[in-house]
Amino acid sequence: LSGYADAEAIVSAINQGEVYRFMPKPWNPEELKATVRQCFERYALYRENKKLLDKVRCQNQELLHLNQKLESSLSMSMRSLDIVQKILAVLPVPVVGVSTEGTIVLANQASFGLSRWLQPEIGLDMEEVLPEELVKPIAGAFQGRDSKVGLANGIYVRVVPIQIDSKSLGALLVFETKQGR
């Protein structure tokens, strides 16, 4: 509120952001009340925005921390998976993994050359590569049943279900050359 008619001082104060609203004399009392009310509302909004901004900053810091923790956990899981894959690859026992869709998803080095009929190439349908006697036991493994199947030339296959929280992920075929080993 000003009784001065110095326009330069008024413009300077407005430009420096020190004035919310300018009202010259004589002012209207209702307009003055409305302006003061708006001023308090604006200040309340300013405080609420500041509080929300602080909360967002805090949540962003927490999110950053959680992302770093997740990345670290993922990195550790990837290293573990890499180690498991390397162990499976050099395991002296032939092992083949089949997904619930019937696709060969794992075949270690020992499984190659196990016999002339078994060439478990990853990505192929199990019925294209595995003997017919294994198809039913593999389907049973998808239902959670463990079984052992005897094949030609004294080869036995243990068909083991792979499940997480009672949900089938597929079957693991472990080949043995003698019964019970």
XYZ file of C-alpha atoms in Angstrom:
181
model
C 0.000 0.000 0.000
C 1.470 3.292 -0.922
C 0.580 6.900 -0.864
C 3.550 7.715 -3.069
C 3.098 8.307 -6.727
C 6.758 7.484 -7.467
C 6.269 5.016 -10.318
C 9.995 4.281 -10.554
C 10.164 3.042 -6.927
C 7.063 0.919 -7.452
C 8.399 -0.647 -10.679
C 11.774 -1.291 -9.014
C 10.142 -3.084 -6.046
C 7.957 -5.173 -8.363
C 10.919 -6.084 -10.585
C 12.981 -7.183 -7.580
C 10.170 -9.527 -6.547
C 9.606 -7.834 -3.222
C 5.979 -6.970 -3.983
C 3.135 -9.469 -4.114
C 0.577 -6.948 -5.287
C 0.514 -3.176 -5.445
C -2.519 -1.196 -4.317
C -2.496 2.600 -4.561
C -4.415 4.927 -2.312
C -7.305 5.205 -1.943
C -7.892 1.430 -1.763
C -11.146 -0.409 -1.676
C -11.533 -2.251 1.711
C -13.131 -5.332 0.071
C -10.367 -5.487 -2.518
C -7.784 -5.150 0.283
C -9.385 -8.034 2.247
C -9.476 -10.207 -0.893
C -5.835 -9.403 -1.629
C -4.731 -10.257 1.927
C -6.741 -13.525 1.747
C -5.082 -14.369 -1.601
C -1.704 -13.552 -0.127
C -2.232 -16.052 2.730
C -3.544 -18.670 0.286
C -0.512 -18.157 -1.917
C 1.807 -18.475 1.078
C 0.036 -21.684 2.162
C 0.494 -23.069 -1.369
C 4.144 -22.035 -1.309
C 4.672 -23.899 1.994
C 2.790 -26.972 0.730
C 4.809 -26.981 -2.505
C 8.038 -26.695 -0.521
C 6.958 -29.569 1.737
C 6.034 -31.720 -1.289
C 9.284 -30.842 -3.045
C 11.248 -31.883 0.043
C 9.287 -35.140 0.142
C 9.983 -35.790 -3.564
C 13.707 -35.117 -3.014
C 13.714 -37.563 -0.099
C 11.853 -40.195 -2.122
C 14.227 -39.681 -5.066
C 17.189 -40.302 -2.742
C 15.501 -43.445 -1.409
C 14.716 -44.589 -4.946
C 18.316 -43.992 -6.000
C 19.514 -46.055 -3.030
C 17.068 -48.866 -3.842
C 18.111 -48.828 -7.516
C 21.769 -49.111 -6.532
C 20.911 -51.982 -4.190
C 18.893 -53.686 -6.942
C 21.709 -53.241 -9.470
C 24.161 -54.746 -6.993
C 21.827 -57.679 -6.342
C 21.249 -58.177 -10.061
C 24.985 -58.091 -10.715
C 25.537 -60.722 -8.012
C 22.733 -62.870 -9.440
C 24.221 -62.602 -12.931
C 27.637 -63.665 -11.601
C 26.007 -66.590 -9.772
C 24.094 -67.597 -12.895
C 27.300 -67.435 -14.934
C 29.055 -69.706 -12.415
C 26.153 -72.174 -12.408
C 26.129 -72.268 -16.212
C 29.892 -72.914 -16.268
C 29.547 -75.687 -13.682
C 26.705 -77.306 -15.647
C 28.702 -77.040 -18.862
C 31.652 -79.011 -17.474
C 29.665 -81.383 -15.249
C 30.743 -84.946 -16.186
C 27.121 -86.142 -16.054
C 24.952 -85.524 -19.124
C 22.208 -82.999 -18.239
C 19.444 -81.638 -20.480
C 16.826 -79.038 -19.520
C 13.382 -78.856 -21.129
C 10.972 -75.923 -20.748
C 7.249 -76.459 -20.142
C 6.766 -75.548 -23.811
C 8.815 -78.640 -24.707
C 11.877 -76.718 -25.884
C 15.437 -77.802 -25.109
C 16.808 -74.918 -23.009
C 19.949 -76.506 -21.543
C 22.388 -79.118 -22.754
C 25.801 -79.504 -21.150
C 28.933 -80.760 -22.918
C 28.599 -84.291 -21.516
C 25.154 -84.660 -23.130
C 26.613 -84.331 -26.615
C 27.765 -87.611 -28.033
C 25.911 -89.554 -25.320
C 24.490 -91.613 -28.143
C 23.948 -91.271 -31.855
C 20.252 -90.429 -31.431
C 20.702 -87.796 -28.766
C 21.917 -84.439 -30.043
C 20.182 -81.992 -27.656
C 20.511 -78.692 -29.458
C 19.194 -75.692 -27.531
C 16.065 -74.229 -29.088
C 14.811 -77.448 -30.678
C 11.557 -79.132 -29.731
C 12.171 -82.075 -27.367
C 10.193 -84.432 -29.625
C 12.654 -83.740 -32.460
C 15.667 -84.823 -30.404
C 14.669 -86.994 -27.471
C 13.469 -90.585 -27.671
C 9.715 -91.157 -27.559
C 10.004 -93.005 -24.219
C 10.955 -89.701 -22.514
C 8.047 -87.569 -23.722
C 5.480 -88.913 -21.212
C 7.823 -88.789 -18.171
C 8.791 -85.198 -19.093
C 5.106 -84.244 -19.251
C 4.755 -85.894 -15.824
C 7.619 -83.763 -14.516
C 5.670 -80.678 -15.617
C 2.994 -81.940 -13.192
C 5.592 -82.345 -10.406
C 6.325 -86.073 -10.798
C 9.886 -87.393 -10.571
C 10.621 -90.548 -12.598
C 13.368 -92.769 -13.948
C 13.287 -94.204 -17.462
C 15.446 -96.972 -18.909
C 16.556 -96.499 -22.515
C 18.533 -98.596 -24.977
C 22.205 -99.439 -24.384
C 21.850 -99.424 -20.572
C 21.185 -95.681 -20.389
C 18.857 -94.466 -17.666
C 17.320 -91.015 -17.438
C 16.147 -89.434 -14.228
C 13.420 -86.899 -15.054
C 13.287 -84.245 -12.335
C 10.630 -81.518 -12.160
C 11.852 -77.937 -11.894
C 9.388 -75.851 -9.903
C 9.277 -72.526 -8.100
C 6.385 -71.926 -5.714
C 4.536 -74.955 -7.142
C 4.762 -73.492 -10.652
C 6.436 -75.728 -13.194
C 9.339 -74.248 -15.118
C 10.222 -77.462 -16.912
C 12.159 -80.664 -16.387
C 15.779 -81.611 -15.892
C 16.984 -84.834 -17.497
C 19.987 -86.442 -15.815
C 21.473 -89.318 -17.817
C 23.143 -92.306 -16.143
C 24.840 -95.264 -17.749
C 24.027 -97.764 -14.981
C 20.855 -98.350 -12.945
C 20.927 -96.508 -9.626
C 23.988 -94.325 -10.291
